[in-house]
Coordinates of C-alpha atoms in Angstrom, one line a residue:
X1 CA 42.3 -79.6 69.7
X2 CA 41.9 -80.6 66.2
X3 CA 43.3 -78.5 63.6
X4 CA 41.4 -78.1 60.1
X5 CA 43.7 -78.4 57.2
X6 CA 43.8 -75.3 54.8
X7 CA 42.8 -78.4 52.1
X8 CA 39.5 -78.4 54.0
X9 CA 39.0 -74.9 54.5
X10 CA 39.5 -74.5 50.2
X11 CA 37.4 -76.9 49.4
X12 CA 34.3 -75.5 52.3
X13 CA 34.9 -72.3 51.0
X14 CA 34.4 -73.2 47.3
X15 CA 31.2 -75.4 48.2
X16 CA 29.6 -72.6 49.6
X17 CA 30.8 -69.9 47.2
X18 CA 29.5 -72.2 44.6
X19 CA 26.1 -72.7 45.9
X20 CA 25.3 -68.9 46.4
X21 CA 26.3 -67.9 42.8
X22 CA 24.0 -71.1 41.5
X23 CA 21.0 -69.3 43.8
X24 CA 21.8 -65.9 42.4
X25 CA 22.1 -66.5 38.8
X26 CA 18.6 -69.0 39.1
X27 CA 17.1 -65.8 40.4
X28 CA 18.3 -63.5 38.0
X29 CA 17.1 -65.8 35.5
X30 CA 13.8 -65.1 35.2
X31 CA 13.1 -62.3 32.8
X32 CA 15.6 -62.3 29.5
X33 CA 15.0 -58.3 28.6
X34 CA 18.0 -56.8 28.0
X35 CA 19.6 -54.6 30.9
X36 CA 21.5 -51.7 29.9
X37 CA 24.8 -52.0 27.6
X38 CA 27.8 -52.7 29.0
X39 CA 31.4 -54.5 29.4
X40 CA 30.9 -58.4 28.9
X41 CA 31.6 -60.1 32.3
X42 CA 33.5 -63.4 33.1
X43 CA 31.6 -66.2 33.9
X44 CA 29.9 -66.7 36.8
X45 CA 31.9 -63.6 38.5
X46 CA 30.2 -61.2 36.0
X47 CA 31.8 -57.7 35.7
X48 CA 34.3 -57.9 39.1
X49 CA 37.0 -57.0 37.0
X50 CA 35.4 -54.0 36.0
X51 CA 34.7 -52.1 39.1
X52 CA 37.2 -49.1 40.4
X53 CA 40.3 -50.1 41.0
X54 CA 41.8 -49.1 44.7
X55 CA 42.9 -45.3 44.9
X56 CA 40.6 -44.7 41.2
X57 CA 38.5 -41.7 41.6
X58 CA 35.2 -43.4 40.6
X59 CA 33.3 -40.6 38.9
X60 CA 35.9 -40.5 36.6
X61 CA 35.9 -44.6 35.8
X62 CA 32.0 -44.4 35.4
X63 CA 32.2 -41.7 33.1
X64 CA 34.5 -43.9 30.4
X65 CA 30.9 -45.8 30.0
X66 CA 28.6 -42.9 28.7
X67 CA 31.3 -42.5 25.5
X68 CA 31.3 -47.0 25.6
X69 CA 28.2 -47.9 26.1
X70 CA 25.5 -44.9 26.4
X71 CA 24.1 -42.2 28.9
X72 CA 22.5 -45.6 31.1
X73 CA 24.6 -48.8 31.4
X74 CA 25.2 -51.3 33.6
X75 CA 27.8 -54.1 35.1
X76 CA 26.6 -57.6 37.4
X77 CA 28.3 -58.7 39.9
X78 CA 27.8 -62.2 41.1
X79 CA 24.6 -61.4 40.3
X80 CA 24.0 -58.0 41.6
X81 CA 23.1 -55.9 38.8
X82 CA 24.4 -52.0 39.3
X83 CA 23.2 -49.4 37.1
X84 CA 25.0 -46.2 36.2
X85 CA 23.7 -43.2 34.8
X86 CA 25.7 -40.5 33.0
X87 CA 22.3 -38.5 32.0
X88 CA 20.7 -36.0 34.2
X89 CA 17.5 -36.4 32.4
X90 CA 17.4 -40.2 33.5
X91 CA 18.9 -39.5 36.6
X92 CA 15.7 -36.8 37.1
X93 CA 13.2 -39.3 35.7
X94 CA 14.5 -42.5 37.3
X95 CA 14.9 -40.6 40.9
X96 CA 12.9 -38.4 41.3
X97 CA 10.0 -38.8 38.8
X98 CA 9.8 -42.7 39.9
X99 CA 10.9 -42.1 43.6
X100 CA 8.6 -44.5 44.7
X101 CA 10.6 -47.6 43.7
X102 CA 13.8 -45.9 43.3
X103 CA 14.3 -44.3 46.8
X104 CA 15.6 -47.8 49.0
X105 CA 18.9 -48.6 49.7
X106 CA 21.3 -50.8 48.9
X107 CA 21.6 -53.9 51.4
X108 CA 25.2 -53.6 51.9
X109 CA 26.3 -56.4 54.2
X110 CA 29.6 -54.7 55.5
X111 CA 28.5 -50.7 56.0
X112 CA 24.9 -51.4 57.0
X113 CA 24.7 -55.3 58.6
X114 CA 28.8 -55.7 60.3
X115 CA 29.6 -52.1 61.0
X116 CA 26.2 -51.0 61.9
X117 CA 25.1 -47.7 59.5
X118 CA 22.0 -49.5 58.3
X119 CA 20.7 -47.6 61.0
X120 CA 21.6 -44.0 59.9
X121 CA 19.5 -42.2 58.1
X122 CA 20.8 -41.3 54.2
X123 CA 21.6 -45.1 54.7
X124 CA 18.2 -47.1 56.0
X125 CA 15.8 -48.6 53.8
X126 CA 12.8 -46.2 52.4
X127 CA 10.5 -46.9 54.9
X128 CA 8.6 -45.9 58.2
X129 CA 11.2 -46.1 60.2
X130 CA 13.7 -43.6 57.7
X131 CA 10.2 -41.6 57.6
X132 CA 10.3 -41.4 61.1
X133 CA 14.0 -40.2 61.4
X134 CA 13.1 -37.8 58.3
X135 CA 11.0 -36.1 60.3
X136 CA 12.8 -35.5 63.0
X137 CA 15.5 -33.9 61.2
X138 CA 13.3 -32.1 59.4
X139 CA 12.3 -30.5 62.0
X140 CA 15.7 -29.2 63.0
X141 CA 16.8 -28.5 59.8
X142 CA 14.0 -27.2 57.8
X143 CA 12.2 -24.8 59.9
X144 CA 12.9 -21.1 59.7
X145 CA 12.9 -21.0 63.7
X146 CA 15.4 -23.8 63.9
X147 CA 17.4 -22.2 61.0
X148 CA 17.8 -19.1 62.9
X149 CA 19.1 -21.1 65.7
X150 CA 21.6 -22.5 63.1
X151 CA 22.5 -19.0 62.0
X152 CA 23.5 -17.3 65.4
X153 CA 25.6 -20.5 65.9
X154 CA 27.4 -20.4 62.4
X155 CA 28.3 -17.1 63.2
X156 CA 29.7 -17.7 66.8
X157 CA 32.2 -20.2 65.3
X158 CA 32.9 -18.6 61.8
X159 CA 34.5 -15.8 63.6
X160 CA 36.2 -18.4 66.1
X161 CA 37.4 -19.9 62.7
X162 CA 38.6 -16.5 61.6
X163 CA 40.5 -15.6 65.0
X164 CA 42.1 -19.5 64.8
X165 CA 43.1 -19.2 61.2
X166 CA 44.4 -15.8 62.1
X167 CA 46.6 -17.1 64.7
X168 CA 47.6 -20.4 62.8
X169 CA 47.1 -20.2 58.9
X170 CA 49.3 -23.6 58.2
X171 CA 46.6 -25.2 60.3
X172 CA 43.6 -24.6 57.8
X173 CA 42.7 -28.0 57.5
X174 CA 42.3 -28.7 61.7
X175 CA 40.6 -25.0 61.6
X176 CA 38.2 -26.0 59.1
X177 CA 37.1 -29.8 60.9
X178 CA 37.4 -27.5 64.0
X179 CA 34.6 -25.4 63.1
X180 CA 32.1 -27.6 61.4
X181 CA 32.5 -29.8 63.9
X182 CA 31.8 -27.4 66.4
X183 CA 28.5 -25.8 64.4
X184 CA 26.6 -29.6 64.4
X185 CA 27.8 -30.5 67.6
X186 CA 26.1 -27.1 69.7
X187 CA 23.4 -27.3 67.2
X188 CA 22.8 -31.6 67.8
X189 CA 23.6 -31.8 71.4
X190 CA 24.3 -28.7 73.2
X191 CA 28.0 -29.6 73.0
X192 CA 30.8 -26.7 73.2
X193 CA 33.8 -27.9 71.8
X194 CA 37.6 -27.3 72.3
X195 CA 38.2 -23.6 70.8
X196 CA 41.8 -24.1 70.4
X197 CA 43.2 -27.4 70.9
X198 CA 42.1 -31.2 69.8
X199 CA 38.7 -32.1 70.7
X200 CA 37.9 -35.3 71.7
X201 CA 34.2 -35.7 70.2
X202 CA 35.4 -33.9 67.1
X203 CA 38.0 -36.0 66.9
X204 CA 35.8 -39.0 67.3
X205 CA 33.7 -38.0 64.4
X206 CA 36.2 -37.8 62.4
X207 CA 37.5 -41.6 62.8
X208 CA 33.6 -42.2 62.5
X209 CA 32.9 -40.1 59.3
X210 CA 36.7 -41.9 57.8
X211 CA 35.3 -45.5 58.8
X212 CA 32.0 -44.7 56.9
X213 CA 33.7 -43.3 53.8
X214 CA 35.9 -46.5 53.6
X215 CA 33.5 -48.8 54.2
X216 CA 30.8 -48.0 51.9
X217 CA 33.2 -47.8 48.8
X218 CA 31.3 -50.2 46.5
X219 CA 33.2 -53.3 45.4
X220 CA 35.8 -52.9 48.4
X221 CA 34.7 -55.2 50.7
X222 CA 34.0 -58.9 48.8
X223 CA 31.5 -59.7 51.7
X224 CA 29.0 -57.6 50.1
X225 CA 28.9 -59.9 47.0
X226 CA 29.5 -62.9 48.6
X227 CA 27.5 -62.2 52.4
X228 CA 27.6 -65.9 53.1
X229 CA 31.7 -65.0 54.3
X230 CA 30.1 -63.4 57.3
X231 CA 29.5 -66.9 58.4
X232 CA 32.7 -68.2 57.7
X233 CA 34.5 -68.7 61.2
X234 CA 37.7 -66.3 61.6
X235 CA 40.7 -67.1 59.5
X236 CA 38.9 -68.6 56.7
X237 CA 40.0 -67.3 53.4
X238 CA 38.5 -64.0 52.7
X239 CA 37.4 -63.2 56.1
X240 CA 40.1 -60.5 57.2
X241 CA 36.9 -57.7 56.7
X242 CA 35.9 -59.1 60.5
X243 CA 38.3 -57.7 62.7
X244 CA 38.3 -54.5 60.3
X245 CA 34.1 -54.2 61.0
X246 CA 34.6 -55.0 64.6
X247 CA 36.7 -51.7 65.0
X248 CA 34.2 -49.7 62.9
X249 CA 32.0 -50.8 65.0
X250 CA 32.8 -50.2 68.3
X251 CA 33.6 -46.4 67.3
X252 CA 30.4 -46.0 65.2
X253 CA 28.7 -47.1 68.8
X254 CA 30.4 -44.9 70.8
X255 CA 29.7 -41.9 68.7
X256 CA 25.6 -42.9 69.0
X257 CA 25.9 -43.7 72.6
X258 CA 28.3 -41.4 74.3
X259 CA 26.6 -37.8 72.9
X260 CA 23.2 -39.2 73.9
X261 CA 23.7 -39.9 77.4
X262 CA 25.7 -36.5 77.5
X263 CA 22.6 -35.0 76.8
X264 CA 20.5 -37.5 79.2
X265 CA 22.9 -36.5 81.7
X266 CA 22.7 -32.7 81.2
X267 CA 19.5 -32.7 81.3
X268 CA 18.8 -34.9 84.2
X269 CA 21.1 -32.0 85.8
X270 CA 19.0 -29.1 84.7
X271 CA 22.0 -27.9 83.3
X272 CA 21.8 -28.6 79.4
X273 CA 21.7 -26.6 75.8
X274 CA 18.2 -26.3 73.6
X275 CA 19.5 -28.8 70.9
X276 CA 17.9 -30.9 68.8
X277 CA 18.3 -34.0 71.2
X278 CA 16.9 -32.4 74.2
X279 CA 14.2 -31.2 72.3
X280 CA 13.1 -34.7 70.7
X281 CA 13.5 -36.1 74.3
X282 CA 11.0 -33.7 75.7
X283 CA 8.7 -33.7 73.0
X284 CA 8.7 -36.8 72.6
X285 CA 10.1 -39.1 75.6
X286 CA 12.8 -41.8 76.2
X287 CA 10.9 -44.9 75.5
X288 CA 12.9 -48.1 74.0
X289 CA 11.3 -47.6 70.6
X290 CA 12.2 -43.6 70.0
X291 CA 15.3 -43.9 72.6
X292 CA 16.8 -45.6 68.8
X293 CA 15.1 -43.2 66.7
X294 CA 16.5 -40.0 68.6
X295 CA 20.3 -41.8 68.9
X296 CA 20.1 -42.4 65.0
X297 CA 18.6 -39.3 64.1
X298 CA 20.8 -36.9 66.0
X299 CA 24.0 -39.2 64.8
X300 CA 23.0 -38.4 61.3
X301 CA 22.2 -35.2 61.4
X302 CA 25.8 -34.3 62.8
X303 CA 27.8 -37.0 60.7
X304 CA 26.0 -36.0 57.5
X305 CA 26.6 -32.1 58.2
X306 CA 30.1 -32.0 59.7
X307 CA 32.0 -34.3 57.0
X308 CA 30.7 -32.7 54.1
X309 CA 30.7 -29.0 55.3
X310 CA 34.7 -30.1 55.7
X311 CA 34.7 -31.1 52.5
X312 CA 33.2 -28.1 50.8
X313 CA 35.3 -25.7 52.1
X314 CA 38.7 -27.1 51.6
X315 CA 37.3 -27.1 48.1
X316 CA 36.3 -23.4 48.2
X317 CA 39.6 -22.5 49.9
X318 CA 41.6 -24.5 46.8
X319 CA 39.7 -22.9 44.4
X320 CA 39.7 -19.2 45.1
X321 CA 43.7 -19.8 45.8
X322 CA 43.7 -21.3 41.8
X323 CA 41.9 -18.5 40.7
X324 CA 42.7 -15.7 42.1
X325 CA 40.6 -13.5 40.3
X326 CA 37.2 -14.5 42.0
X327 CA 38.8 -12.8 45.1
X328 CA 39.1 -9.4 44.0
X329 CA 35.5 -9.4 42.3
X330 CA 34.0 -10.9 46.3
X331 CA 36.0 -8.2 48.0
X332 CA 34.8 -5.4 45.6
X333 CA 31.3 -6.5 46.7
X334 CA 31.9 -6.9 50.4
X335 CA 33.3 -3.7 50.4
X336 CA 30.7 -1.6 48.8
X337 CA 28.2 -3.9 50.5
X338 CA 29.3 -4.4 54.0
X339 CA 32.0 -2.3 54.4
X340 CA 34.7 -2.6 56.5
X341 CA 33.7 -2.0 60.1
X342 CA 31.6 -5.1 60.7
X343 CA 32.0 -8.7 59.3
X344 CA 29.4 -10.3 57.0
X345 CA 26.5 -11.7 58.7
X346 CA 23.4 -14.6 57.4
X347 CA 20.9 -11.6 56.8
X348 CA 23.3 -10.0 54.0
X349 CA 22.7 -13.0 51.7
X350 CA 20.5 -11.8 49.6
X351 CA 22.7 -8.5 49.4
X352 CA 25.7 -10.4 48.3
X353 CA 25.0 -12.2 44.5
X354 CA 28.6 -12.4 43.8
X355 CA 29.1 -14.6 47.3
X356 CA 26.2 -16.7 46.7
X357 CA 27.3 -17.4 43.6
X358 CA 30.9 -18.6 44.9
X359 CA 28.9 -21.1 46.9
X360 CA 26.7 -22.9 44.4
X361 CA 30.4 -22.9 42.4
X362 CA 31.8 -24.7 45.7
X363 CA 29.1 -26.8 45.5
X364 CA 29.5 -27.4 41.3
X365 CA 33.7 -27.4 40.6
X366 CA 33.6 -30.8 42.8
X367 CA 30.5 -32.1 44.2
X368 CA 31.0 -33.3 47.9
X369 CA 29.5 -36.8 46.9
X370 CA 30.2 -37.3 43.5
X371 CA 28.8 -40.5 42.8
X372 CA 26.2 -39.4 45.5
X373 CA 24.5 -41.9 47.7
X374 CA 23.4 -44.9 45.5
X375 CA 20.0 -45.9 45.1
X376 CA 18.1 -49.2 45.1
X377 CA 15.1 -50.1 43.5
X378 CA 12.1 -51.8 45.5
X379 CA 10.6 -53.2 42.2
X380 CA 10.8 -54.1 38.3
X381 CA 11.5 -51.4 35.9
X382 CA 12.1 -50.1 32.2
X383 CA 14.3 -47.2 31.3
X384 CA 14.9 -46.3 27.8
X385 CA 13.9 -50.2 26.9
X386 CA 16.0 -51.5 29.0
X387 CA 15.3 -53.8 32.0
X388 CA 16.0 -52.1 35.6
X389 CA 15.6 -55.1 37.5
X390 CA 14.3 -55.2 41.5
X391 CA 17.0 -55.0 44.1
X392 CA 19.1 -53.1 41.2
X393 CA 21.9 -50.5 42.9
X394 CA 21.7 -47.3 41.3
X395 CA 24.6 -44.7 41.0
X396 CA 24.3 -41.3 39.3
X397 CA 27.2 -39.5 38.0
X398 CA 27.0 -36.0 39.8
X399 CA 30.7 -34.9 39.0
X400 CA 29.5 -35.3 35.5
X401 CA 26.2 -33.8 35.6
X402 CA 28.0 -30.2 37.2
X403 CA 31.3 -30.9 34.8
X404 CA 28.6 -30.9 30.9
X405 CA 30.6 -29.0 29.0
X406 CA 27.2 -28.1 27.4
X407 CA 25.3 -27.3 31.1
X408 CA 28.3 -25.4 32.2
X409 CA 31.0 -23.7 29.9
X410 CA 34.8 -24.2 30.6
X411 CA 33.9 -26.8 33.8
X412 CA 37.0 -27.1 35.0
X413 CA 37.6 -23.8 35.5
X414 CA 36.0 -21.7 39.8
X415 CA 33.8 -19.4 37.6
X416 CA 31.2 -17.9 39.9
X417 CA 29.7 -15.2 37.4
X418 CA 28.3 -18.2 35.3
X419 CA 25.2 -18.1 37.8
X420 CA 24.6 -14.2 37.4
X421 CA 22.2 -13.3 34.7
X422 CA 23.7 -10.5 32.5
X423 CA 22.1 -8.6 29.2
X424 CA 24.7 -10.9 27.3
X425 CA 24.9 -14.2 29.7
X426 CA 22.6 -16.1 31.1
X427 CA 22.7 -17.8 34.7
X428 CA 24.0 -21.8 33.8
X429 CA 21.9 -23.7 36.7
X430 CA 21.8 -24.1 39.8
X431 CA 24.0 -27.1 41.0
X432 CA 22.1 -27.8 44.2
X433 CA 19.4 -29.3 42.3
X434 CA 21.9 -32.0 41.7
X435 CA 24.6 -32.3 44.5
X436 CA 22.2 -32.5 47.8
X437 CA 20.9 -35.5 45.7
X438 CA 17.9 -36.9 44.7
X439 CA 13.6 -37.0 45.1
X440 CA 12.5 -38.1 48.4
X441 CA 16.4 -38.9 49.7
X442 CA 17.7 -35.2 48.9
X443 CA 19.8 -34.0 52.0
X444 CA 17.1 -32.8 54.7
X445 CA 20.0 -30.3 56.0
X446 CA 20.6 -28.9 52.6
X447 CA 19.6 -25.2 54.0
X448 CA 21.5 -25.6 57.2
X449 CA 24.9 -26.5 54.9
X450 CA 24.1 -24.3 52.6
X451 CA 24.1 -21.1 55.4
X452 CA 27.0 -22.2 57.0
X453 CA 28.9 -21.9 53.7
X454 CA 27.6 -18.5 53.2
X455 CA 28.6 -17.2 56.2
X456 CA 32.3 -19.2 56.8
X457 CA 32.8 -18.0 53.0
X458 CA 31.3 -14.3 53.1
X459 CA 33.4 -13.8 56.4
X460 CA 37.0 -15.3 55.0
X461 CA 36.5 -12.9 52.0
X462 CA 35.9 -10.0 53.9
X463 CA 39.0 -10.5 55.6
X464 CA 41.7 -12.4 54.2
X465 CA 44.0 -12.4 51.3
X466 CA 44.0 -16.4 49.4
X467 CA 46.5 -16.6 47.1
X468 CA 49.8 -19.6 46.2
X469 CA 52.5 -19.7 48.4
X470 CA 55.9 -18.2 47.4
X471 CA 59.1 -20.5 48.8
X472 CA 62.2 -19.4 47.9
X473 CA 61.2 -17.0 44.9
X474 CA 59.1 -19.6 43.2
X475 CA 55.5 -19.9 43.3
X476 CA 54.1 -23.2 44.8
X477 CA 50.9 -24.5 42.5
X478 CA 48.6 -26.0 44.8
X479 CA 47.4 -29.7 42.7
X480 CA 43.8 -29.8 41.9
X481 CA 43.5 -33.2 43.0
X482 CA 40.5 -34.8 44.7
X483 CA 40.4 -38.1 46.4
X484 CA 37.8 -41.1 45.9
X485 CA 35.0 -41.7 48.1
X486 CA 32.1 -41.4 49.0
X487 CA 32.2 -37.9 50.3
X488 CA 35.2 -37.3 48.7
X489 CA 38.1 -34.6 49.6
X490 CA 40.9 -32.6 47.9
X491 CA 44.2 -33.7 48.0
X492 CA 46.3 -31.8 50.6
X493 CA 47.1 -28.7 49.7
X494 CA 49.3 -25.6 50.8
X495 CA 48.4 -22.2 50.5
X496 CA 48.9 -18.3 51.6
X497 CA 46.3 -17.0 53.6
X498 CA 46.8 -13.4 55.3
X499 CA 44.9 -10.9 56.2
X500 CA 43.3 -7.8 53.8
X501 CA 45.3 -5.1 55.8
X502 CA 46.5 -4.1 59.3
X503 CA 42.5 -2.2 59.3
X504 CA 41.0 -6.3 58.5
X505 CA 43.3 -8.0 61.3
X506 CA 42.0 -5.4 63.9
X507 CA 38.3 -6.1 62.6
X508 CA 39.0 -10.0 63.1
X509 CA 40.9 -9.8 66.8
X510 CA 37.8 -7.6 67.7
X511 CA 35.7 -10.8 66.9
X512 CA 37.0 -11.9 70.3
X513 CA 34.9 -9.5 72.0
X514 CA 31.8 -9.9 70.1
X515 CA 31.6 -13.9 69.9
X516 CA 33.4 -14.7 73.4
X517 CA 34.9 -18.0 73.9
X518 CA 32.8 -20.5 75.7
X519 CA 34.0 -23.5 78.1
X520 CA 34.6 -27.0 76.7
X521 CA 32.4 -29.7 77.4
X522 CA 35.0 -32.1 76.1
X523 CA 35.8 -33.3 80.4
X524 CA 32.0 -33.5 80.7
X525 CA 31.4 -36.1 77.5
X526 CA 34.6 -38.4 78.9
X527 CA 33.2 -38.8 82.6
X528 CA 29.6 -39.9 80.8
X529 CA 29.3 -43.6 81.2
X530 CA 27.7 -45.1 77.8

């Protein structure tokens, strides 16, 4: 068998890396108006240098550029222009004003082409076919007869979240994947989870949800500014990403595949949930075309609610344990509100201000997405006299726009009462506006995540006592720390949580009776062939 000398594989390599930065910068070179500011680039690489470096959280590296270069700027990568704004105001008028060119995708040859989410929804191209999945969701997610599904369910398993955290409090982080899991899962495929232990579909999630943060990172994977190294053979230099994408891959399939023929199999058996699955399949049948559409559309609506419902309320959790004042003021409402023979339900919502005021702070002290979900744009553009060119990535700064010291006095600080109106404050905005994203790509389940804070929230308060731990006579600070990402988590943390009083432990064990256990489908899912 011949062997090719690594002299050979350089030199192919170069050739080929040569020609497709000569085609990019010939196409790039056809308008000469001035994009917006920013650091000068090498040549022919452009701005590589200056993207995140591994481990940096990127909201805070693309902040350094409003105080460099302006509230727009830009960087170029072998030719792909990126654009980052550190203005709402543009943000608003670029997104959502202009959402007709501004609402694509990036092309991202790794995430979307290799591993395969090209085909989820917040990722696809703005289109019929993302309309199509749009709607499907919408329906799920939007309507008040398919919220109120949502709500009985988000109850169920807050109060199985309360009677697990109860039993375990060291475990808050499993607890807390446990029951978001558990919410989208019942609510997408009729699926009961594992109460107590591991479950294996939640589990799978996870490594799904982990692959899709990793893989999307911008500037991590060198493929996606170079694609022509897709076509390299294996062992090339610079082609390590493949073995990597396979693995994605294969678990990204499995989660699509598996859960829908659970439910194909359920129902063929007369023996499945109402879920949003079996109710696109009987509305709207099994054919090849829609058999993708359903498989995409119920894998996005559980992988976009469960990861960042996970990531909300470790934050919430972090930040009423750093500030333990915003405790006492929720429990002196819940008390006078609720009082203390029943726990908190959805219908209270609009009886609790100080509650939904801790959740829009969840939502604003660190923004689940803080970079959000970039943006492409389908054609030529201006902005502020500068050049948005077609096929330019777009990222807006959300950590930023919730941490303006002029929007939002003392940022860094969990300060629900900002968004109560008083005769000597008025309500800073609302963050939501900003963190479920966008114009036309805003999070279609913004209402169902939004609930399911509420209630997990409303509940814990009524309940349990958050506070630091105490080891030895000192006092353990939990670090505010938050990890890069796309959907982006706090840094493990440890913290006390007990209950209220003897009366409050009674009134969670009594949950029991209320919101009985159910069976695990969890042996069901691993006999289904897929």
């Amino acid at each position: 068998m011949a062997i090719i000398s690594p002299t050979l594989t350089v030199s192919v390599a170069c050739g080929v890396l040569a020609l497709y930065v000569i085609s990019r910068l010939l196409r790039g070179n056809g308008d000469r108006r001035s994009l917006p500011p920013g650091p000068k680039g090498l040549p022919v690489l452009g701005n590589i240098s200056d993207l995140p470096k591994p481990g940096e959280p990127e909201w805070l590296h693309w902040l350094k550029h409003k105080d460099l270069y302006g509230p727009i700027s830009s960087v170029t990568v072998l030719g792909q222009t990126m654009i980052i704004i550190n203005d709402l105001e543009i943000a608003f008028e670029l997104m959502r004003d202009r959402a007709a060119i501004h609402s694509s995708r990036p092309s991202q040859i790794f995430s979307g082409e290799i591993v395969g989410w090209k085909n989820a929804t917040a990722m696809s191209q703005y289109n019929d076919v993302w309309k199509i999945h749009r709607k499907n969701i919408a329906k799920v997610a939007s309507t008040n007869t398919s919220l109120k599904m949502f709500n009985r369910v988000q109850e169920v398993e807050s109060a199985h979240f309360l009677l697990n955290l109860l039993d375990s409090p060291n475990d808050l982080f499993d607890h807390i994947r446990r029951e978001a899991g558990s919410v989208i899962l019942k609510t997408t495929y009729g699926y009961t989870a594992e109460s107590h232990g591991r479950d294996p579909f939640v589990d799978l999630a996870g490594e799904t949800m982990a692959g899709f943060a990793e893989a999307v990172i911008p500037g991590k994977w060198m493929v996606d500014v170079m694609p022509f190294l897709r076509y390299l053979p294996d062992g090339f230099p610079g082609t390590a990403f493949k073995g990597t994408g396979r693995q994605m891959a294969d678990t990204l399939k499995q989660c699509v595949d598996q859960p829908y023929e659970f439910v194909k199999q359920q129902m063929r058996e007369k023996r499945h949930k109402t879920s949003f699955l079996s109710q696109a399949i009987e509305d709207i049948g099994t054919d090849a075309e829609m058999e993708f559409v359903h498989k995409w559309s119920a894998l996005s609506l559980f992988t976009g609610g469960a990861d960042t419902t996970v990531s909300a309320l470790m934050t919430f959790f972090l930040g009423i344990a750093v500030f333990p004042e915003v405790q006492k003021k929720a429990a002196e409402e819940l008390d006078r509100v609720i009082g203390s023979g029943r726990l908190p339900i959805s219908t209270d919502r609009d009886n609790l201000p100080y509650i939904m005021a801790i959740v829009k702070e969840t939502h604003r002290w660190h923004p689940i997405g803080p970079m959000g979900l970039p943006h492409a744009s389908s054609a030529e553009d201006t902005c502020r006299d500068y050049r948005i060119p077609k096929g330019a990535i777009i990222f807006a700064n959300a950590w930023w726009f919730t941490h303006d010291p002029a929007v939002y006095a003392d940022p860094m600080a969990f300060r629900p009462e900002r968004f109560l109106d008083t005769p000597t404050h008025k309500a800073e905005p609302d963050p939501r506006s900003i963190t479920f994203g966008f114009g036309r790509r805003v999070c279609p389940g913004r209402y169902v995540a939004d609930n399911a804070l509420f209630i997990t929230i409303a509940q814990t308060l009524a309940v349990f006592s958050i506070g630091k731990l105490v080891e030895n006579g000192k006092v353990v600070e939990p670090e505010v720390k938050f990890e890069p990402g796309m959907v982006s988590h706090p840094a493990p943390y440890r913290i006390s949580i007990k209950p209220r009083s003897k009366m409050h432990e009674e009134l969670i064990k009594a949950a029991e009776q209320e919101y009985p256990w159910e069976e695990s489908d969890a042996k069901e899912l691993e006999n289904v062939k897929w």
